[in-house]
């Protein structure tokens, strides 16, 4: 039996708590801070996800044996190391990597250098900081367009700029390094080659030596239909991804997943939990666009529904180092999720709007993302408000169900993309 503390409050944490609460191994499930939806699967606790001392006190008081950081922040800030170096906490299983391992997400420069060391396919790049700023400007001058600039550190999904215009690239580069546009995150900048292809997300779950692959997914990052407009946290997702099979997936395993897991082990980097490979399919060859050290959001809202295994059993195998014995089973049905977002998102938007019609939803699972409870009613509390997930015989069938059920949900200025999965019609 497990007593779990899950850190986070988004759609991802709703889907994770939904999944874990179904396990016969789930004794107690706490979500910090959670949202109006997670309260149906466990107990919400008002704790900050980066308040390690408060998390420690809670874990001791409630006999937590499994800490599951849903998002990257606490991992990049070293929550694994904090637990493992504390006599009162070190027995607790942490479903996530050490600070060094989390640098695969926390530092683009570290990730690129790691991929180079292990011969993992990724876009060509160079890294600059205040020390070689002028060289960076000269590098931009001779670079082909489009140019991809990435702030080295965590920048809440906003640290990547892609531009056709060299003068704009120089401005962005200057703003990041000289004007601290992204604070410390932008004190180093990775400039890389632009790759063209279809993106997908692949997930490994690892005990540091062995791994299993979870169902793959594709997310839709742009706010506008036809993949236009500003980047968001993700407006929807589908699983499976039709081209993620056969020779292409074999290349993903041989050229990306295996060398990553082996590379981490060879470098002595403690790594448990999820490796999220953000990949792009360039004419049949996979390239790594980014690593994340946790599950994706909204990908989790389709991956967990398609995963037949007991997630807590997999966590037990992770802890025991026996994931080589685990066999992952996927549901044959497809799944999709469509995000309902607040009008204005990803720019300024309002919170606190009453949500109606949730009780009318018949054949979809509604995962709460940005919601809270106010005077007994569910109200919006973030840009991404709800993720409406459905199963189907194929992707389009699943999408039809989500769109039908969305028709009964409403809140002021609700917005969503009507073309999720459009390439796979
Ligand atoms: P990241 O935060 O690294 O995932 O980048 C955000 C988005 O920018 C990715 O999902 C891609 O759509 C795009 N992107 C990042 N790097 C590249 C690249 N080298 N070539 C083309 N698109 C990219
Ligand atoms: N959906 C992309 C992410 O979770 O980073």
Short mmCIF file of C-alpha atoms in Angstrom, two decimals, residues 8-254:
data_model
loop_
_atom_site.label_atom_id
_atom_site.label_comp_id
_atom_site.label_asym_id
_atom_site.label_seq_id
_atom_site.Cartn_x
_atom_site.Cartn_y
_atom_site.Cartn_z
CA UNK A 8 1.03 20.23 -8.80
CA UNK A 9 -2.32 21.66 -9.77
CA UNK A 10 -2.83 21.21 -13.50
CA UNK A 11 -4.58 18.89 -15.90
CA UNK A 12 -1.58 16.59 -15.69
CA UNK A 13 -1.97 16.21 -11.94
CA UNK A 14 -5.71 15.59 -12.37
CA UNK A 15 -4.99 12.76 -14.80
CA UNK A 16 -2.23 11.34 -12.59
CA UNK A 17 -4.42 11.40 -9.48
CA UNK A 18 -7.35 9.92 -11.45
CA UNK A 19 -5.07 7.06 -12.50
CA UNK A 20 -3.45 6.48 -9.10
CA UNK A 21 -6.73 6.58 -7.22
CA UNK A 22 -7.88 3.54 -9.24
CA UNK A 23 -5.05 1.40 -7.90
CA UNK A 24 -5.70 -1.10 -5.13
CA UNK A 25 -2.26 -0.06 -3.83
CA UNK A 26 -3.43 3.50 -3.21
CA UNK A 27 -3.95 3.96 0.52
CA UNK A 28 -3.75 7.74 0.83
CA UNK A 29 -3.39 10.25 -1.98
CA UNK A 30 -2.68 13.92 -1.27
CA UNK A 31 -2.35 16.57 -3.96
CA UNK A 32 -0.55 19.83 -3.22
CA UNK A 33 -2.06 22.22 -4.00
CA UNK A 34 -4.40 20.41 -6.43
CA UNK A 35 -7.52 21.95 -7.96
CA UNK A 36 -11.29 21.56 -7.83
CA UNK A 37 -11.01 18.33 -9.86
CA UNK A 38 -8.24 16.55 -7.96
CA UNK A 39 -10.36 16.75 -4.82
CA UNK A 40 -12.47 13.94 -6.30
CA UNK A 41 -9.50 11.55 -6.36
CA UNK A 42 -7.64 12.49 -3.20
CA UNK A 43 -7.17 15.19 -0.59
CA UNK A 44 -5.97 18.63 -1.62
CA UNK A 45 -3.37 20.21 0.65
CA UNK A 46 -2.44 23.88 0.62
CA UNK A 47 1.34 23.56 0.19
CA UNK A 48 3.66 25.33 -2.23
CA UNK A 49 5.40 22.90 -4.61
CA UNK A 50 8.76 24.58 -3.98
CA UNK A 51 8.38 24.88 -0.21
CA UNK A 52 10.62 21.93 0.61
CA UNK A 53 10.54 22.45 4.38
CA UNK A 54 6.74 22.47 4.48
CA UNK A 55 6.66 19.40 2.19
CA UNK A 56 9.09 17.66 4.55
CA UNK A 57 6.93 18.37 7.59
CA UNK A 58 3.82 17.14 5.79
CA UNK A 59 5.50 13.94 4.61
CA UNK A 60 6.67 13.05 8.10
CA UNK A 61 3.36 13.85 9.74
CA UNK A 62 1.35 11.85 7.20
CA UNK A 63 3.70 8.91 6.72
CA UNK A 64 4.12 9.64 3.04
CA UNK A 65 6.19 6.94 1.32
CA UNK A 66 6.00 8.22 -2.26
CA UNK A 67 6.61 11.79 -3.42
CA UNK A 68 5.55 12.50 -6.99
CA UNK A 69 6.53 15.93 -8.34
CA UNK A 70 4.22 16.50 -11.32
CA UNK A 71 6.03 19.51 -12.73
CA UNK A 72 9.65 20.38 -13.41
CA UNK A 73 10.16 23.22 -10.95
CA UNK A 74 10.74 21.27 -7.73
CA UNK A 75 12.86 18.70 -9.62
CA UNK A 76 15.08 21.33 -11.22
CA UNK A 77 15.31 22.95 -7.77
CA UNK A 78 16.62 19.67 -6.35
CA UNK A 79 13.75 18.12 -4.40
CA UNK A 80 15.13 14.61 -5.07
CA UNK A 81 18.49 15.55 -3.55
CA UNK A 82 16.77 17.33 -0.65
CA UNK A 83 14.89 14.11 0.19
CA UNK A 84 17.84 11.76 -0.32
CA UNK A 85 20.18 13.82 1.87
CA UNK A 86 17.77 14.04 4.81
CA UNK A 87 17.78 11.19 7.35
CA UNK A 88 14.07 11.57 8.02
CA UNK A 89 13.12 11.58 4.33
CA UNK A 90 15.57 9.39 2.49
CA UNK A 91 13.39 6.26 2.72
CA UNK A 92 10.71 8.05 0.67
CA UNK A 93 10.50 7.10 -3.01
CA UNK A 94 10.77 10.14 -5.25
CA UNK A 95 9.20 9.69 -8.68
CA UNK A 96 11.58 12.04 -10.43
CA UNK A 97 15.28 12.59 -11.10
CA UNK A 98 18.09 14.21 -9.16
CA UNK A 99 18.87 17.86 -9.78
CA UNK A 100 21.62 16.77 -12.18
CA UNK A 101 19.17 14.61 -14.14
CA UNK A 102 16.53 17.35 -14.15
CA UNK A 103 19.10 19.60 -15.84
CA UNK A 104 18.13 17.77 -19.04
CA UNK A 105 15.13 20.09 -18.85
CA UNK A 106 16.51 22.86 -16.63
CA UNK A 107 19.43 23.72 -18.89
CA UNK A 108 19.16 23.60 -22.68
CA UNK A 109 22.95 23.89 -22.89
CA UNK A 110 23.42 20.88 -20.60
CA UNK A 111 20.89 18.89 -22.65
CA UNK A 112 22.58 19.75 -25.95
CA UNK A 113 26.04 18.86 -24.62
CA UNK A 114 24.65 15.59 -23.18
CA UNK A 115 23.18 14.69 -26.57
CA UNK A 116 26.47 15.47 -28.28
CA UNK A 117 28.38 13.31 -25.81
CA UNK A 118 26.05 10.40 -26.50
CA UNK A 119 25.60 10.89 -30.20
CA UNK A 120 21.86 11.52 -29.92
CA UNK A 121 20.37 13.24 -32.99
CA UNK A 122 19.50 16.90 -32.35
CA UNK A 123 19.77 20.22 -34.19
CA UNK A 124 23.29 21.70 -34.57
CA UNK A 125 23.87 24.47 -32.02
CA UNK A 126 26.17 26.89 -30.25
CA UNK A 127 25.85 28.45 -26.79
CA UNK A 128 26.69 32.04 -25.87
CA UNK A 129 26.69 34.20 -22.75
CA UNK A 130 27.96 37.62 -21.68
CA UNK A 131 31.53 36.35 -22.03
CA UNK A 132 31.28 35.70 -25.78
CA UNK A 133 28.38 37.99 -26.61
CA UNK A 134 30.06 39.58 -29.66
CA UNK A 135 30.86 36.18 -31.12
CA UNK A 136 27.18 35.37 -30.70
CA UNK A 137 26.18 38.40 -32.76
CA UNK A 138 28.65 37.38 -35.47
CA UNK A 139 27.31 33.80 -35.35
CA UNK A 140 23.77 35.10 -35.85
CA UNK A 141 24.94 37.22 -38.77
CA UNK A 142 26.17 34.17 -40.72
CA UNK A 143 23.36 31.81 -39.56
CA UNK A 144 20.74 30.57 -42.02
CA UNK A 145 17.11 31.49 -41.26
CA UNK A 146 14.82 30.73 -39.55
CA UNK A 147 16.92 31.10 -36.42
CA UNK A 148 15.97 29.33 -33.19
CA UNK A 149 17.03 31.05 -29.94
CA UNK A 150 16.53 29.34 -26.61
CA UNK A 151 17.03 30.77 -23.13
CA UNK A 152 19.13 28.18 -21.32
CA UNK A 153 17.01 27.88 -18.18
CA UNK A 154 13.34 27.39 -17.31
CA UNK A 155 11.22 30.18 -18.75
CA UNK A 156 7.70 28.80 -18.38
CA UNK A 157 7.53 27.78 -22.05
CA UNK A 158 8.32 31.30 -23.23
CA UNK A 159 12.07 31.00 -23.63
CA UNK A 160 12.10 29.84 -27.27
CA UNK A 161 12.01 32.39 -30.08
CA UNK A 162 11.97 31.40 -33.75
CA UNK A 163 12.46 34.16 -36.28
CA UNK A 164 13.15 34.67 -40.00
CA UNK A 165 14.56 38.12 -39.29
CA UNK A 166 18.24 38.41 -38.33
CA UNK A 167 17.81 41.87 -36.84
CA UNK A 168 15.02 40.56 -34.61
CA UNK A 169 17.20 37.59 -33.66
CA UNK A 170 19.95 39.99 -32.58
CA UNK A 171 17.46 42.03 -30.56
CA UNK A 172 16.12 38.94 -28.80
CA UNK A 173 19.65 37.67 -28.18
CA UNK A 174 20.64 41.04 -26.72
CA UNK A 175 17.49 41.26 -24.57
CA UNK A 176 18.12 37.79 -23.16
CA UNK A 177 21.80 38.26 -22.32
CA UNK A 178 22.20 41.98 -21.67
CA UNK A 179 18.75 42.95 -20.41
CA UNK A 180 17.97 39.77 -18.46
CA UNK A 181 14.65 39.35 -20.29
CA UNK A 182 14.22 35.91 -18.75
CA UNK A 183 16.22 36.65 -15.63
CA UNK A 184 18.95 34.09 -14.98
CA UNK A 185 17.30 31.66 -17.41
CA UNK A 186 18.46 33.80 -20.33
CA UNK A 187 21.99 34.57 -19.15
CA UNK A 188 23.05 31.79 -21.52
CA UNK A 189 21.42 31.37 -24.93
CA UNK A 190 21.43 28.34 -27.21
CA UNK A 191 21.20 29.18 -30.93
CA UNK A 192 20.22 26.23 -33.05
CA UNK A 193 19.41 25.02 -36.52
CA UNK A 194 15.73 25.06 -37.47
CA UNK A 195 14.26 21.61 -38.14
CA UNK A 196 11.17 20.93 -40.24
CA UNK A 197 8.84 18.03 -39.54
CA UNK A 198 5.98 16.78 -37.41
CA UNK A 199 6.53 16.78 -33.63
CA UNK A 200 5.57 14.09 -31.17
CA UNK A 201 6.11 13.31 -27.50
CA UNK A 202 7.56 10.00 -26.37
CA UNK A 203 7.73 8.99 -22.71
CA UNK A 204 10.05 6.60 -20.95
CA UNK A 205 9.56 5.58 -17.33
CA UNK A 206 12.89 4.55 -15.83
CA UNK A 207 14.56 3.19 -12.71
CA UNK A 208 17.89 4.58 -13.93
CA UNK A 209 18.92 1.33 -15.60
CA UNK A 210 15.86 -0.08 -17.30
CA UNK A 211 12.90 1.65 -18.80
CA UNK A 212 9.48 1.07 -20.29
CA UNK A 213 7.82 3.19 -22.94
CA UNK A 214 4.38 4.63 -22.28
CA UNK A 215 1.90 5.41 -25.06
CA UNK A 216 3.19 8.25 -27.25
CA UNK A 217 1.22 11.44 -27.87
CA UNK A 218 1.15 14.58 -29.92
CA UNK A 219 0.24 17.92 -28.44
CA UNK A 220 -0.99 21.08 -30.11
CA UNK A 221 0.96 24.02 -28.72
CA UNK A 222 -0.31 27.01 -30.68
CA UNK A 223 -3.37 28.97 -29.64
CA UNK A 224 -4.82 29.17 -33.14
CA UNK A 225 -6.31 26.67 -35.52
CA UNK A 226 -3.94 25.35 -38.17
CA UNK A 227 -1.10 25.75 -35.63
CA UNK A 228 -1.06 29.53 -35.90
CA UNK A 229 -0.47 32.20 -33.29
CA UNK A 230 1.24 32.23 -29.92
CA UNK A 231 2.62 29.21 -28.12
CA UNK A 232 0.60 27.97 -25.16
CA UNK A 233 1.14 25.26 -22.59
CA UNK A 234 -0.79 22.97 -24.95
CA UNK A 235 -4.30 23.16 -26.39
CA UNK A 236 -4.99 19.47 -26.86
CA UNK A 237 -3.40 16.10 -27.46
CA UNK A 238 -3.97 12.81 -29.21
CA UNK A 239 -2.66 9.28 -28.73
CA UNK A 240 -1.60 7.13 -30.56
CA UNK A 241 0.34 9.14 -33.13
CA UNK A 242 -0.21 7.41 -36.48
CA UNK A 243 3.40 7.62 -37.73
CA UNK A 244 4.91 6.50 -34.40
CA UNK A 245 5.39 2.89 -35.35
CA UNK A 246 7.60 0.46 -37.26
CA UNK A 247 10.97 1.68 -38.46
CA UNK A 248 10.51 5.22 -37.12
CA UNK A 249 9.83 4.02 -33.56
CA UNK A 250 12.72 1.59 -33.80
CA UNK A 251 14.98 4.55 -34.61
CA UNK A 252 13.51 6.45 -31.64
CA UNK A 253 14.40 3.55 -29.35
CA UNK A 254 17.86 2.85 -30.80
#
